[in-house]
Short mmCIF file of N, CA and C in Angstrom, two decimals:
data_model
loop_
_atom_site.label_atom_id
_atom_site.label_comp_id
_atom_site.label_asym_id
_atom_site.label_seq_id
_atom_site.Cartn_x
_atom_site.Cartn_y
_atom_site.Cartn_z
N MET A 1 90.45 73.27 58.95
CA MET A 1 90.21 74.00 59.69
C MET A 1 90.74 73.93 61.11
N LYS A 2 91.81 73.30 61.31
CA LYS A 2 92.63 74.19 62.39
C LYS A 2 93.01 74.82 61.78
N PHE A 3 93.63 75.46 60.26
CA PHE A 3 94.06 76.85 60.21
C PHE A 3 93.44 77.78 60.29
N LYS A 4 91.91 77.62 59.96
CA LYS A 4 90.87 78.43 60.51
C LYS A 4 91.09 78.91 61.60
N SER A 5 91.03 78.23 62.55
CA SER A 5 90.76 78.34 64.35
C SER A 5 92.08 79.21 64.25
N TYR A 6 93.43 78.94 63.89
CA TYR A 6 94.41 79.22 64.53
C TYR A 6 94.74 80.88 64.23
N ILE A 7 93.96 80.84 62.84
CA ILE A 7 94.27 82.50 62.37
C ILE A 7 92.84 83.33 63.15
N ILE A 8 91.39 82.71 63.44
CA ILE A 8 90.74 83.53 64.58
C ILE A 8 91.43 83.89 65.54
N ILE A 9 91.91 82.91 66.22
CA ILE A 9 92.20 83.11 67.42
C ILE A 9 93.66 83.98 67.62
N SER A 10 94.44 83.72 66.67
CA SER A 10 95.20 85.00 66.26
C SER A 10 94.72 86.09 66.29
N LEU A 11 94.13 86.43 65.55
CA LEU A 11 93.16 87.91 65.38
C LEU A 11 92.68 88.55 66.78
N LEU A 12 91.99 87.18 67.30
CA LEU A 12 91.49 87.56 68.35
C LEU A 12 92.29 87.84 69.23
N LEU A 13 93.25 87.44 69.90
CA LEU A 13 94.88 88.03 70.57
C LEU A 13 94.69 89.08 70.09
N ALA A 14 95.42 89.46 68.91
CA ALA A 14 95.60 91.10 68.58
C ALA A 14 94.81 91.93 68.62
N ILE A 15 93.65 91.30 68.35
CA ILE A 15 92.48 92.68 68.78
C ILE A 15 92.87 92.77 70.25
N ALA A 16 92.70 92.06 71.36
CA ALA A 16 93.05 91.89 72.26
C ALA A 16 94.02 93.29 72.89
N SER A 17 95.26 92.61 72.59
CA SER A 17 96.38 93.36 72.95
C SER A 17 96.51 95.00 72.24
N ASP A 18 96.14 94.80 71.31
CA ASP A 18 95.94 96.46 71.06
C ASP A 18 94.70 97.24 71.84
N ALA A 19 93.64 96.56 72.49
CA ALA A 19 92.87 97.20 73.23
C ALA A 19 93.68 97.75 74.15
N THR A 20 94.47 96.80 75.27
CA THR A 20 95.08 97.05 76.12
C THR A 20 95.79 98.04 75.58
N ALA A 21 96.87 98.25 74.50
CA ALA A 21 97.75 99.50 74.40
C ALA A 21 97.29 100.61 74.12
N GLN A 22 96.26 100.75 73.94
CA GLN A 22 95.60 101.85 73.59
C GLN A 22 94.91 102.39 74.75
N THR A 23 94.76 102.07 75.91
CA THR A 23 94.78 102.47 77.00
C THR A 23 95.69 102.93 77.72
N GLY A 24 96.52 102.08 77.57
CA GLY A 24 97.90 102.50 78.34
C GLY A 24 98.06 102.17 79.72
N ILE A 25 97.37 101.45 80.42
CA ILE A 25 97.15 100.93 81.59
C ILE A 25 98.17 99.75 81.27
N ILE A 26 99.46 99.85 82.39
CA ILE A 26 99.93 98.36 82.74
C ILE A 26 99.81 97.51 83.65
N THR A 27 99.07 96.04 82.91
CA THR A 27 98.21 95.40 83.54
C THR A 27 99.23 94.36 84.17
N ASP A 28 100.90 94.32 84.02
CA ASP A 28 101.48 94.00 84.97
C ASP A 28 101.58 94.34 86.06
N PRO A 29 101.86 93.65 87.32
CA PRO A 29 102.25 93.89 88.40
C PRO A 29 103.41 94.98 88.53
N LEU A 30 103.51 96.20 89.27
CA LEU A 30 104.31 96.88 89.90
C LEU A 30 104.85 96.88 90.73
N LEU A 31 106.25 96.74 91.17
CA LEU A 31 106.58 96.67 92.30
C LEU A 31 107.41 97.99 92.65
N PHE A 32 106.67 98.30 93.77
CA PHE A 32 106.61 99.76 94.22
C PHE A 32 107.76 99.47 95.54
N VAL A 33 109.07 99.91 95.54
CA VAL A 33 110.39 100.03 96.72
C VAL A 33 109.73 101.43 97.59
N TYR A 34 109.17 101.00 98.63
CA TYR A 34 109.21 102.40 99.39
C TYR A 34 110.31 102.47 100.67
N LYS A 35 110.81 103.53 100.45
CA LYS A 35 111.87 104.07 101.57
C LYS A 35 111.09 104.98 102.74
N LEU A 36 111.24 104.77 104.08
CA LEU A 36 110.78 105.32 104.97
C LEU A 36 111.45 104.94 106.14
N HIS A 37 112.10 106.36 106.73
CA HIS A 37 112.78 106.43 108.44
C HIS A 37 114.04 105.25 108.51
N GLY A 38 114.61 104.84 107.18
CA GLY A 38 115.75 103.78 106.94
C GLY A 38 115.36 102.17 106.73
N GLN A 39 114.02 102.25 106.60
CA GLN A 39 113.23 100.77 106.46
C GLN A 39 112.83 101.18 104.60
N THR A 40 112.98 99.77 104.68
CA THR A 40 112.24 99.49 102.66
C THR A 40 111.13 98.43 103.08
N ARG A 41 110.22 98.77 102.02
CA ARG A 41 109.32 97.98 101.68
C ARG A 41 108.63 97.87 100.59
N LYS A 42 108.34 96.43 100.09
CA LYS A 42 108.02 96.81 98.91
C LYS A 42 106.78 95.71 99.12
N TYR A 43 105.89 96.28 97.66
CA TYR A 43 104.24 96.28 97.56
C TYR A 43 104.15 96.08 95.86
N GLN A 44 103.47 95.45 96.12
CA GLN A 44 103.34 95.03 94.49
C GLN A 44 101.77 94.99 94.34
N TYR A 45 101.77 95.96 93.36
CA TYR A 45 100.16 95.91 92.84
C TYR A 45 99.95 96.41 91.45
N THR A 46 98.62 95.76 91.10
CA THR A 46 98.17 95.86 90.12
C THR A 46 97.09 96.72 90.07
N PHE A 47 97.28 97.61 88.96
CA PHE A 47 96.29 98.41 88.56
C PHE A 47 95.04 98.06 87.41
N THR A 48 93.68 98.16 87.56
CA THR A 48 92.78 97.52 87.10
C THR A 48 91.62 98.63 86.82
N PRO A 49 91.63 98.87 85.75
CA PRO A 49 90.48 100.09 85.21
C PRO A 49 89.32 99.57 84.80
N SER A 50 88.02 100.39 85.48
CA SER A 50 86.79 99.84 85.03
C SER A 50 86.23 100.72 84.36
N ALA A 51 85.06 100.79 84.21
CA ALA A 51 84.18 102.15 83.68
C ALA A 51 84.19 103.28 83.92
N ASP A 52 84.55 103.42 85.23
CA ASP A 52 84.55 104.87 85.89
C ASP A 52 85.72 104.88 87.07
N SER A 53 86.27 104.03 87.41
CA SER A 53 86.88 104.54 88.19
C SER A 53 88.49 103.63 87.98
N MET A 54 89.60 103.00 89.22
CA MET A 54 90.12 102.19 88.77
C MET A 54 90.78 101.13 90.12
N THR A 55 90.89 100.07 90.23
CA THR A 55 91.33 99.60 91.38
C THR A 55 92.82 99.31 91.54
N LEU A 56 93.69 99.45 92.85
CA LEU A 56 94.75 99.46 92.83
C LEU A 56 94.54 98.22 93.82
N SER A 57 95.39 96.80 93.31
CA SER A 57 94.58 95.48 94.40
C SER A 57 96.56 95.50 94.40
N TRP A 58 96.74 95.92 95.97
CA TRP A 58 97.90 95.43 96.57
C TRP A 58 98.39 94.54 97.45
N GLY A 59 99.37 93.70 97.32
CA GLY A 59 99.99 92.72 98.05
C GLY A 59 101.49 93.02 98.79
N ILE A 60 102.13 92.28 99.48
CA ILE A 60 103.48 91.95 100.68
C ILE A 60 103.69 91.16 101.25
N GLU A 61 104.61 90.94 101.44
CA GLU A 61 104.70 89.84 102.15
C GLU A 61 105.68 89.90 103.48
N ARG A 62 104.68 89.86 104.80
CA ARG A 62 105.59 90.16 105.86
C ARG A 62 105.15 89.45 106.73
N ASN A 63 106.29 89.13 107.81
CA ASN A 63 105.75 88.50 108.46
C ASN A 63 105.54 86.74 108.02
N THR A 64 106.32 86.18 106.81
CA THR A 64 106.11 84.83 106.21
C THR A 64 104.95 84.73 106.10
N LYS A 65 103.46 86.07 105.94
CA LYS A 65 102.08 86.06 105.40
C LYS A 65 102.13 87.30 104.60
N TRP A 66 101.15 86.71 103.50
CA TRP A 66 100.84 87.56 102.34
C TRP A 66 99.46 88.66 102.56
N GLN A 67 99.84 89.91 102.58
CA GLN A 67 98.92 90.44 103.02
C GLN A 67 98.29 91.31 101.95
N SER A 68 97.24 91.90 101.95
CA SER A 68 96.62 92.24 100.75
C SER A 68 95.34 93.16 100.62
N GLY A 69 95.10 94.14 99.91
CA GLY A 69 93.95 94.99 99.45
C GLY A 69 93.80 95.48 98.43
N THR A 70 93.07 96.96 98.76
CA THR A 70 92.99 97.46 97.54
C THR A 70 92.89 99.41 98.05
N PHE A 71 92.86 99.51 97.01
CA PHE A 71 92.17 101.09 97.00
C PHE A 71 91.96 101.25 95.65
N THR A 72 90.74 102.52 95.81
CA THR A 72 90.28 102.10 94.94
C THR A 72 89.93 103.90 94.25
N ILE A 73 90.49 104.13 92.88
CA ILE A 73 90.00 105.58 92.51
C ILE A 73 88.99 106.28 91.97
N THR A 74 88.10 106.43 92.16
CA THR A 74 86.87 107.51 91.43
C THR A 74 86.99 108.16 90.41
N GLY A 75 86.54 108.34 89.57
CA GLY A 75 86.53 108.58 87.86
C GLY A 75 86.63 109.87 88.17
N LYS A 76 85.75 110.47 88.98
CA LYS A 76 86.20 112.01 89.39
C LYS A 76 87.34 112.10 89.54
N ALA A 77 88.22 111.48 90.66
CA ALA A 77 89.64 111.55 90.89
C ALA A 77 90.40 111.57 89.83
N LEU A 78 90.08 110.43 89.08
CA LEU A 78 91.24 110.13 88.14
C LEU A 78 91.23 111.00 86.62
N ARG A 79 89.73 111.90 86.25
CA ARG A 79 89.77 112.83 85.77
C ARG A 79 90.03 114.18 86.37
N GLU A 80 89.84 114.43 88.16
CA GLU A 80 90.44 115.76 88.22
C GLU A 80 90.79 116.25 89.57
N GLY A 81 91.13 114.96 89.96
CA GLY A 81 91.93 115.36 91.23
C GLY A 81 92.68 115.60 91.57
N ASN A 82 92.95 116.76 92.94
CA ASN A 82 93.86 117.30 93.37
C ASN A 82 94.74 116.69 94.30
N ARG A 83 94.54 115.94 95.26
CA ARG A 83 95.38 115.22 96.10
C ARG A 83 95.88 114.09 95.66
N MET A 84 96.85 113.71 96.75
CA MET A 84 97.24 112.34 96.76
C MET A 84 96.63 111.47 97.87
N SER A 85 96.81 110.50 98.01
CA SER A 85 96.68 109.68 99.33
C SER A 85 98.24 109.54 99.57
N PHE A 86 98.62 109.30 100.69
CA PHE A 86 99.80 108.56 101.38
C PHE A 86 99.76 107.69 102.48
N ALA A 87 97.84 107.16 102.14
CA ALA A 87 97.64 106.24 103.58
C ALA A 87 98.83 104.78 103.36
N GLN A 88 98.86 104.32 104.53
CA GLN A 88 99.39 102.99 103.86
C GLN A 88 98.49 101.99 104.09
N PRO A 89 98.84 101.08 103.63
CA PRO A 89 97.82 99.84 102.81
C PRO A 89 97.34 99.47 104.06
N ILE A 90 96.19 99.01 104.77
CA ILE A 90 96.43 97.71 106.08
C ILE A 90 95.83 96.61 105.73
N ASP A 91 96.45 95.30 106.10
CA ASP A 91 95.60 94.38 105.49
C ASP A 91 93.73 93.76 105.51
N GLY A 92 93.65 93.12 104.66
CA GLY A 92 92.41 93.64 104.47
C GLY A 92 91.33 94.19 104.11
N GLU A 93 91.83 95.86 103.92
CA GLU A 93 90.89 96.91 103.80
C GLU A 93 90.95 97.09 102.44
N HIS A 94 89.14 97.50 102.20
CA HIS A 94 89.27 97.86 100.78
C HIS A 94 88.88 99.12 100.78
N VAL A 95 89.64 100.05 100.39
CA VAL A 95 89.28 101.81 100.73
C VAL A 95 89.09 102.42 99.00
N THR A 96 87.77 102.96 99.37
CA THR A 96 88.08 103.94 98.39
C THR A 96 87.95 105.38 98.32
N LEU A 97 88.60 106.11 97.68
CA LEU A 97 89.27 107.11 98.14
C LEU A 97 88.27 108.66 98.14
N PRO A 98 88.20 109.42 98.48
CA PRO A 98 87.39 110.55 98.20
C PRO A 98 87.99 110.95 96.64
N ASP A 99 86.42 111.79 96.06
CA ASP A 99 86.15 112.12 94.39
C ASP A 99 87.37 112.82 94.55
N ASN A 100 88.50 113.69 95.04
CA ASN A 100 89.56 114.37 94.80
C ASN A 100 90.96 113.85 95.12
N GLU A 101 91.15 112.84 95.38
CA GLU A 101 92.23 112.12 95.53
C GLU A 101 92.36 110.97 95.20
N SER A 102 93.84 110.97 94.73
CA SER A 102 94.25 109.69 93.95
C SER A 102 95.32 108.96 94.98
N TYR A 103 95.80 107.63 94.19
CA TYR A 103 96.75 107.01 94.89
C TYR A 103 97.82 106.47 93.71
N LEU A 104 99.31 106.91 94.18
CA LEU A 104 100.46 106.54 93.26
C LEU A 104 100.24 107.03 91.90
N LEU A 105 99.31 108.09 91.50
CA LEU A 105 99.42 108.64 89.89
C LEU A 105 98.41 109.90 90.44
N ILE A 106 98.61 110.97 88.95
CA ILE A 106 98.18 112.00 89.24
C ILE A 106 96.73 112.23 87.94
N SER A 107 96.13 112.94 88.59
CA SER A 107 95.06 112.83 87.66
C SER A 107 95.24 113.16 86.17
N GLN A 108 94.00 113.24 84.83
CA GLN A 108 94.15 113.47 84.18
C GLN A 108 94.37 115.06 83.79
N LYS A 109 93.60 115.90 84.69
CA LYS A 109 93.66 117.84 84.52
C LYS A 109 95.09 117.95 84.92
N ALA A 110 95.61 117.24 86.11
CA ALA A 110 96.90 117.61 86.58
C ALA A 110 98.15 117.45 85.44
N PHE A 111 97.61 116.24 85.02
CA PHE A 111 98.70 115.73 83.68
C PHE A 111 98.68 116.94 82.22
N ASP A 112 97.29 117.17 82.43
CA ASP A 112 97.28 118.09 81.12
C ASP A 112 97.63 119.55 81.69
N SER A 113 97.45 120.28 82.72
CA SER A 113 98.30 121.09 83.01
C SER A 113 100.08 120.71 82.87
N LEU A 114 100.29 119.88 83.41
CA LEU A 114 102.08 119.99 83.28
C LEU A 114 102.38 119.70 81.72
N LYS A 115 101.37 119.03 80.60
CA LYS A 115 101.95 118.93 79.33
C LYS A 115 101.59 120.36 78.88
N ASN A 116 100.87 121.22 79.32
CA ASN A 116 100.33 122.21 78.64
C ASN A 116 101.05 124.03 78.78
N ASN A 117 101.28 123.66 80.55
CA ASN A 117 101.88 124.76 80.91
C ASN A 117 103.27 124.54 81.78
N GLY A 118 103.68 123.19 81.97
CA GLY A 118 104.75 122.58 82.50
C GLY A 118 104.74 122.59 83.97
N ARG A 119 103.60 122.69 84.44
CA ARG A 119 103.55 122.93 86.04
C ARG A 119 102.14 122.07 86.14
N LEU A 120 102.29 122.21 87.74
CA LEU A 120 100.80 121.09 87.96
C LEU A 120 101.18 121.05 89.49
N THR A 121 99.71 120.99 89.90
CA THR A 121 99.72 121.16 91.38
C THR A 121 98.78 120.21 92.30
N TYR A 122 99.56 119.99 93.32
CA TYR A 122 98.87 118.70 93.65
C TYR A 122 99.15 118.69 95.06
N ASN A 123 98.02 118.73 96.11
CA ASN A 123 98.21 118.31 97.59
C ASN A 123 98.69 120.14 97.90
N ASP A 124 98.09 120.95 97.22
CA ASP A 124 98.60 122.03 97.53
C ASP A 124 100.38 122.32 97.36
N THR A 125 100.87 121.78 96.34
CA THR A 125 102.11 122.07 95.68
C THR A 125 102.25 122.18 94.69
N GLU A 126 103.11 123.17 94.28
CA GLU A 126 103.20 123.56 92.74
C GLU A 126 104.61 122.66 92.58
N TYR A 127 104.33 121.97 91.45
CA TYR A 127 105.60 121.12 91.20
C TYR A 127 105.91 121.54 89.03
N ARG A 128 106.90 121.96 89.16
CA ARG A 128 107.49 122.49 87.85
C ARG A 128 108.19 121.26 86.99
N ALA A 129 108.12 121.14 85.83
CA ALA A 129 108.55 119.99 84.65
C ALA A 129 110.35 120.86 84.63
N THR A 130 111.31 120.21 85.03
CA THR A 130 112.35 120.08 84.64
C THR A 130 113.16 120.22 83.52
N GLY A 131 112.21 119.52 82.65
CA GLY A 131 112.49 119.85 81.03
C GLY A 131 113.32 118.56 81.22
N ASP A 132 113.68 117.75 82.05
CA ASP A 132 114.15 116.54 81.78
C ASP A 132 113.14 115.43 81.36
N THR A 133 113.44 114.37 80.47
CA THR A 133 112.53 113.59 80.20
C THR A 133 113.25 112.21 80.09
N VAL A 134 113.32 110.88 80.60
CA VAL A 134 114.09 110.20 81.72
C VAL A 134 113.21 108.72 80.75
N SER A 135 114.09 107.41 80.44
CA SER A 135 113.28 106.23 80.35
C SER A 135 113.81 105.38 81.23
N ARG A 136 112.93 105.02 82.17
CA ARG A 136 113.73 103.87 83.32
C ARG A 136 112.90 102.59 82.71
N ASP A 137 113.10 101.32 82.70
CA ASP A 137 112.39 100.17 82.66
C ASP A 137 111.56 100.43 80.89
N GLY A 138 112.05 101.23 79.97
CA GLY A 138 111.31 101.24 78.59
C GLY A 138 110.02 102.16 78.70
N MET A 139 110.41 102.72 80.04
CA MET A 139 109.20 103.59 79.95
C MET A 139 109.76 105.18 79.76
N GLN A 140 108.76 106.13 79.30
CA GLN A 140 109.25 107.82 79.30
C GLN A 140 108.81 108.42 80.69
N LEU A 141 109.49 109.02 81.08
CA LEU A 141 109.27 109.49 82.40
C LEU A 141 109.13 111.47 82.79
N ILE A 142 108.37 111.67 83.25
CA ILE A 142 108.80 113.45 83.04
C ILE A 142 109.60 113.89 84.32
N HIS A 143 109.88 114.44 84.75
CA HIS A 143 110.90 114.81 86.10
C HIS A 143 110.23 116.58 86.24
N VAL A 144 109.08 116.41 87.44
CA VAL A 144 108.80 117.60 88.16
C VAL A 144 109.59 117.82 89.56
N HIS A 145 109.86 119.40 89.64
CA HIS A 145 110.26 119.49 91.32
C HIS A 145 109.33 120.51 91.53
N ASP A 146 109.65 120.07 92.98
CA ASP A 146 108.64 121.31 93.72
C ASP A 146 109.55 122.31 94.50
N ASP A 147 109.61 123.47 94.07
CA ASP A 147 110.72 124.54 94.42
C ASP A 147 110.63 124.80 95.77
N ALA A 148 109.91 124.53 96.54
CA ALA A 148 109.50 125.29 98.17
C ALA A 148 110.11 124.44 99.20
N GLU A 149 109.65 123.10 98.82
CA GLU A 149 110.46 122.10 99.42
C GLU A 149 111.42 120.85 98.93
N GLY A 150 111.74 120.91 97.75
CA GLY A 150 112.49 120.12 97.44
C GLY A 150 112.33 118.96 96.88
N CYS A 151 110.90 118.43 96.89
CA CYS A 151 110.26 116.90 96.52
C CYS A 151 110.65 116.58 94.73
N ASP A 152 110.73 115.22 94.65
CA ASP A 152 110.59 115.28 93.13
C ASP A 152 110.05 114.53 92.75
N MET A 153 109.35 114.23 91.82
CA MET A 153 108.54 113.38 91.11
C MET A 153 109.04 112.80 89.11
N TRP A 154 109.08 111.82 89.09
CA TRP A 154 108.92 111.33 87.77
C TRP A 154 107.45 110.68 87.49
N ILE A 155 107.28 111.54 86.73
CA ILE A 155 105.85 111.29 86.23
C ILE A 155 105.63 109.94 84.86
N LEU A 156 104.99 108.71 84.79
CA LEU A 156 104.98 108.57 83.76
C LEU A 156 104.16 109.43 82.41
N ASP A 157 104.87 109.31 81.44
CA ASP A 157 104.26 110.22 80.25
C ASP A 157 103.07 109.80 79.29
N ARG A 158 102.07 109.23 79.95
CA ARG A 158 101.13 108.97 79.68
C ARG A 158 99.63 109.27 80.56
N ARG A 159 99.07 110.09 79.96
CA ARG A 159 97.65 111.10 80.14
C ARG A 159 96.80 110.05 80.90
N ASP A 160 96.76 108.67 80.34
CA ASP A 160 95.34 107.89 80.86
C ASP A 160 95.96 106.87 81.41
N PHE A 161 97.23 107.30 82.19
CA PHE A 161 97.92 106.47 82.96
C PHE A 161 99.10 106.71 83.31
N PRO A 162 98.95 108.19 84.53
CA PRO A 162 100.48 108.96 84.75
C PRO A 162 100.49 109.03 86.16
N VAL A 163 101.50 107.48 86.11
CA VAL A 163 101.68 107.04 87.49
C VAL A 163 102.61 107.64 87.92
N VAL A 164 103.29 107.83 88.82
CA VAL A 164 104.44 108.84 89.95
C VAL A 164 105.48 107.30 89.84
N TRP A 165 106.38 106.64 89.18
CA TRP A 165 106.99 106.09 88.64
C TRP A 165 108.48 106.14 90.06
N GLU A 166 108.75 107.55 90.67
CA GLU A 166 109.59 107.86 91.13
C GLU A 166 109.24 109.05 92.38
N MET A 167 109.39 109.20 93.22
CA MET A 167 109.25 110.18 94.50
C MET A 167 110.63 109.77 95.07
N SER A 168 111.46 111.46 95.61
CA SER A 168 112.61 111.48 95.84
C SER A 168 112.50 112.81 97.11
N ASN A 169 113.07 112.94 97.74
CA ASN A 169 113.01 113.90 98.60
C ASN A 169 111.64 114.70 99.29
N ASN A 170 110.52 113.59 99.33
CA ASN A 170 109.52 114.00 100.23
C ASN A 170 109.31 114.29 101.72
N PRO A 171 109.03 115.88 101.68
CA PRO A 171 108.65 116.37 103.10
C PRO A 171 108.40 115.51 104.30
N LEU A 172 107.13 114.52 103.65
CA LEU A 172 106.74 113.18 104.27
C LEU A 172 107.98 112.34 104.69
N GLU A 173 108.79 112.21 104.29
CA GLU A 173 109.20 111.00 104.11
C GLU A 173 108.95 110.03 103.73
N ILE A 174 108.34 110.05 103.07
CA ILE A 174 107.92 108.76 101.93
C ILE A 174 108.24 109.20 100.56
N ASN A 175 109.18 108.40 100.18
CA ASN A 175 110.06 107.97 98.89
C ASN A 175 109.78 106.75 98.33
N TRP A 176 109.89 106.37 96.98
CA TRP A 176 109.37 105.29 96.74
C TRP A 176 110.20 105.16 94.73
N SER A 177 110.22 104.12 94.22
CA SER A 177 110.32 103.65 92.89
C SER A 177 109.75 102.50 92.40
N VAL A 178 109.76 102.74 91.35
CA VAL A 178 109.16 101.28 90.52
C VAL A 178 109.91 100.71 90.36
N SER A 179 109.89 99.05 90.11
CA SER A 179 110.65 98.42 89.58
C SER A 179 109.51 97.65 88.66
N TYR A 180 110.03 97.31 87.30
CA TYR A 180 108.68 96.79 86.60
C TYR A 180 110.00 96.34 85.51
N THR A 181 109.22 94.80 85.41
CA THR A 181 109.66 93.83 84.16
C THR A 181 108.46 93.39 83.47
N PRO A 182 108.30 93.84 82.67
CA PRO A 182 106.77 93.19 81.81
C PRO A 182 106.98 91.83 81.80
N GLN A 183 106.01 90.78 82.43
CA GLN A 183 106.07 89.92 82.51
C GLN A 183 105.30 89.15 80.85
N ASN A 184 105.16 89.97 79.84
CA ASN A 184 105.02 89.56 78.64
C ASN A 184 106.58 89.83 77.72
N ARG A 185 107.82 90.08 77.97
CA ARG A 185 108.45 90.09 77.05
C ARG A 185 108.91 89.05 76.53
#
């Protein structure tokens, strides 16, 4: 009986891990290291998809206190958004973004444009693919560049989870990079 139970549990775990792998969503926390005006802040984000939205739960230790909150990206914004929010997380706030706005990732429509045309437009800025693809933390990233203002982004090469893994030379001076170590390695 124990052997049958072991096989059933193993099969259920395999099915569950396949379902997570198919979505492409990283369920382990991602550490976003922000640089702004000579300061560094490290926010931990967990991305949780639901039927028609995605919630980013964030947390940071500041002044020996854990601060946290959420940003929710609507399904419409995930599919066809064209703006990225650069709002600073505020302790205890649970924000649902407008239908055209994402947070830390681009929409599927923008990703499709990048893959099909080598360009995407976000926040009224056109980015072109540089042709460079890099691997960081075991993730394939697409490098895009804004020729007008010099901003660079490295976007996770996954249509259903196109996280901006790194941003540099941002005219708003909000730059970041992800530090990722899978917990299930």
